[in-house]
């Protein structure tokens, strides 16, 4: 079943910019690869969103190459996926994950 819509919280834009800039500072072109992988991951969760629930009703899915994880909720009734954050897995989960 394909979900109709993916909605990203406005702060996700800043998570992506921060990650892109950080990765580009490490190696030229990594930011672009990161964003491409992010889009591919969105397509994956649109088709099969029921990945591991890490806390409350928030699902998490790590990117394949980069040490970042998407945090999202699923609205089964309306077939909508809500992305709440794209966070580095190096961050302390007690301080950075959604509560």
C-alpha atoms as a printed R data frame, in Angstrom:
   type eleno elety resid chain resno      x      y      z
1  ATOM     1    CA   UNK     A     1  0.000  0.000  0.000
2  ATOM     2    CA   UNK     A     2  1.369  3.389 -0.972
3  ATOM     3    CA   UNK     A     3  0.764  6.309  1.340
4  ATOM     4    CA   UNK     A     4 -0.759  9.351 -0.316
5  ATOM     5    CA   UNK     A     5  1.369 12.048  1.212
6  ATOM     6    CA   UNK     A     6  4.531 12.764  3.164
7  ATOM     7    CA   UNK     A     7  4.508 15.900  5.278
8  ATOM     8    CA   UNK     A     8  7.750 17.211  6.762
9  ATOM     9    CA   UNK     A     9  7.791 19.398  9.832
10 ATOM    10    CA   UNK     A    10  9.272 22.834  8.967
11 ATOM    11    CA   UNK     A    11 12.345 22.146 11.130
12 ATOM    12    CA   UNK     A    12 13.260 19.157  8.928
13 ATOM    13    CA   UNK     A    13 14.440 21.677  6.331
14 ATOM    14    CA   UNK     A    14 16.997 22.957  8.843
15 ATOM    15    CA   UNK     A    15 18.039 19.424  9.805
16 ATOM    16    CA   UNK     A    16 18.735 18.724  6.122
17 ATOM    17    CA   UNK     A    17 20.637 21.978  5.569
18 ATOM    18    CA   UNK     A    18 22.760 21.389  8.674
19 ATOM    19    CA   UNK     A    19 23.542 17.802  7.645
20 ATOM    20    CA   UNK     A    20 24.295 18.787  4.040
21 ATOM    21    CA   UNK     A    21 26.634 21.578  5.095
22 ATOM    22    CA   UNK     A    22 28.399 19.405  7.652
23 ATOM    23    CA   UNK     A    23 28.903 16.563  5.159
24 ATOM    24    CA   UNK     A    24 30.140 18.952  2.463
25 ATOM    25    CA   UNK     A    25 32.656 20.335  4.962
26 ATOM    26    CA   UNK     A    26 34.014 16.809  5.372
27 ATOM    27    CA   UNK     A    27 34.135 15.953  1.690
28 ATOM    28    CA   UNK     A    28 32.973 17.780 -1.425
29 ATOM    29    CA   UNK     A    29 29.809 16.303 -2.885
30 ATOM    30    CA   UNK     A    30 28.757 14.364  0.222
31 ATOM    31    CA   UNK     A    31 25.925 16.807  0.896
32 ATOM    32    CA   UNK     A    32 24.390 16.133 -2.499
33 ATOM    33    CA   UNK     A    33 24.702 12.365 -1.987
34 ATOM    34    CA   UNK     A    34 23.093 12.718  1.434
35 ATOM    35    CA   UNK     A    35 20.096 14.587 -0.009
36 ATOM    36    CA   UNK     A    36 19.703 11.992 -2.777
37 ATOM    37    CA   UNK     A    37 19.716  9.222 -0.197
38 ATOM    38    CA   UNK     A    38 17.167 11.132  1.888
39 ATOM    39    CA   UNK     A    39 14.799 11.322 -1.112
40 ATOM    40    CA   UNK     A    40 15.285  7.598 -1.801
41 ATOM    41    CA   UNK     A    41 14.468  6.839  1.842
42 ATOM    42    CA   UNK     A    42 11.280  8.913  1.599
43 ATOM    43    CA   UNK     A    43 10.211  6.829 -1.387
44 ATOM    44    CA   UNK     A    44 10.900  3.667  0.600
45 ATOM    45    CA   UNK     A    45  8.827  4.698  3.615
46 ATOM    46    CA   UNK     A    46  6.023  5.859  1.341
47 ATOM    47    CA   UNK     A    47  5.704  2.258  0.140
48 ATOM    48    CA   UNK     A    48  6.455  0.445  3.412
49 ATOM    49    CA   UNK     A    49  6.445  2.768  6.446
50 ATOM    50    CA   UNK     A    50  6.167  0.258  9.280
51 ATOM    51    CA   UNK     A    51  9.739  0.338 10.483
52 ATOM    52    CA   UNK     A    52 10.897  0.047 14.062
53 ATOM    53    CA   UNK     A    53  9.112  2.131 16.677
54 ATOM    54    CA   UNK     A    54 11.821  3.649 18.867
55 ATOM    55    CA   UNK     A    55  9.750  5.691 21.299
56 ATOM    56    CA   UNK     A    56  6.061  6.422 21.781
57 ATOM    57    CA   UNK     A    57  4.594  6.071 18.287
58 ATOM    58    CA   UNK     A    58  7.635  7.429 16.446
59 ATOM    59    CA   UNK     A    59  9.185  5.177 13.830
60 ATOM    60    CA   UNK     A    60 12.865  5.512 12.963
61 ATOM    61    CA   UNK     A    61 14.713  4.509  9.842
62 ATOM    62    CA   UNK     A    62 18.439  5.056  9.358
63 ATOM    63    CA   UNK     A    63 19.809  6.119  5.998
64 ATOM    64    CA   UNK     A    64 21.869  3.405  4.311
65 ATOM    65    CA   UNK     A    65 25.168  5.247  3.920
66 ATOM    66    CA   UNK     A    66 25.071  8.244  6.219
67 ATOM    67    CA   UNK     A    67 24.758  8.166 10.003
68 ATOM    68    CA   UNK     A    68 21.404  9.932 10.058
69 ATOM    69    CA   UNK     A    69 17.965  8.661 10.985
70 ATOM    70    CA   UNK     A    70 14.474  9.753  9.936
71 ATOM    71    CA   UNK     A    71 11.977 10.096 12.773
72 ATOM    72    CA   UNK     A    72  8.364  9.873 11.624
73 ATOM    73    CA   UNK     A    73  4.810  9.012 12.548
74 ATOM    74    CA   UNK     A    74  2.224  7.225 10.445
75 ATOM    75    CA   UNK     A    75 -1.371  8.352 10.090
76 ATOM    76    CA   UNK     A    76 -2.924  5.050  9.001
77 ATOM    77    CA   UNK     A    77 -6.416  6.451  8.604
78 ATOM    78    CA   UNK     A    78 -5.457  9.250  6.201
79 ATOM    79    CA   UNK     A    79 -2.458  7.419  4.662
80 ATOM    80    CA   UNK     A    80 -0.080 10.244  5.565
81 ATOM    81    CA   UNK     A    81  3.485 10.031  6.869
82 ATOM    82    CA   UNK     A    82  4.716 12.890  9.044
83 ATOM    83    CA   UNK     A    83  8.498 13.414  9.134
84 ATOM    84    CA   UNK     A    84  9.519 15.148 12.370
85 ATOM    85    CA   UNK     A    85 13.301 15.080 12.266
86 ATOM    86    CA   UNK     A    86 16.392 13.902 10.430
87 ATOM    87    CA   UNK     A    87 19.023 13.500 13.125
88 ATOM    88    CA   UNK     A    88 22.601 12.330 13.313
89 ATOM    89    CA   UNK     A    89 22.934  8.994 15.080
90 ATOM    90    CA   UNK     A    90 26.003 10.426 16.799
91 ATOM    91    CA   UNK     A    91 23.787 12.746 18.858
92 ATOM    92    CA   UNK     A    92 22.717 11.811 22.368
93 ATOM    93    CA   UNK     A    93 19.171 10.432 22.002
94 ATOM    94    CA   UNK     A    94 18.162 11.717 25.430
95 ATOM    95    CA   UNK     A    95 18.852 15.271 24.305
96 ATOM    96    CA   UNK     A    96 18.001 15.261 20.612
97 ATOM    97    CA   UNK     A    97 15.155 12.823 19.934
98 ATOM    98    CA   UNK     A    98 11.515 13.809 19.999
99 ATOM    99    CA   UNK     A    99  9.772 13.566 23.328
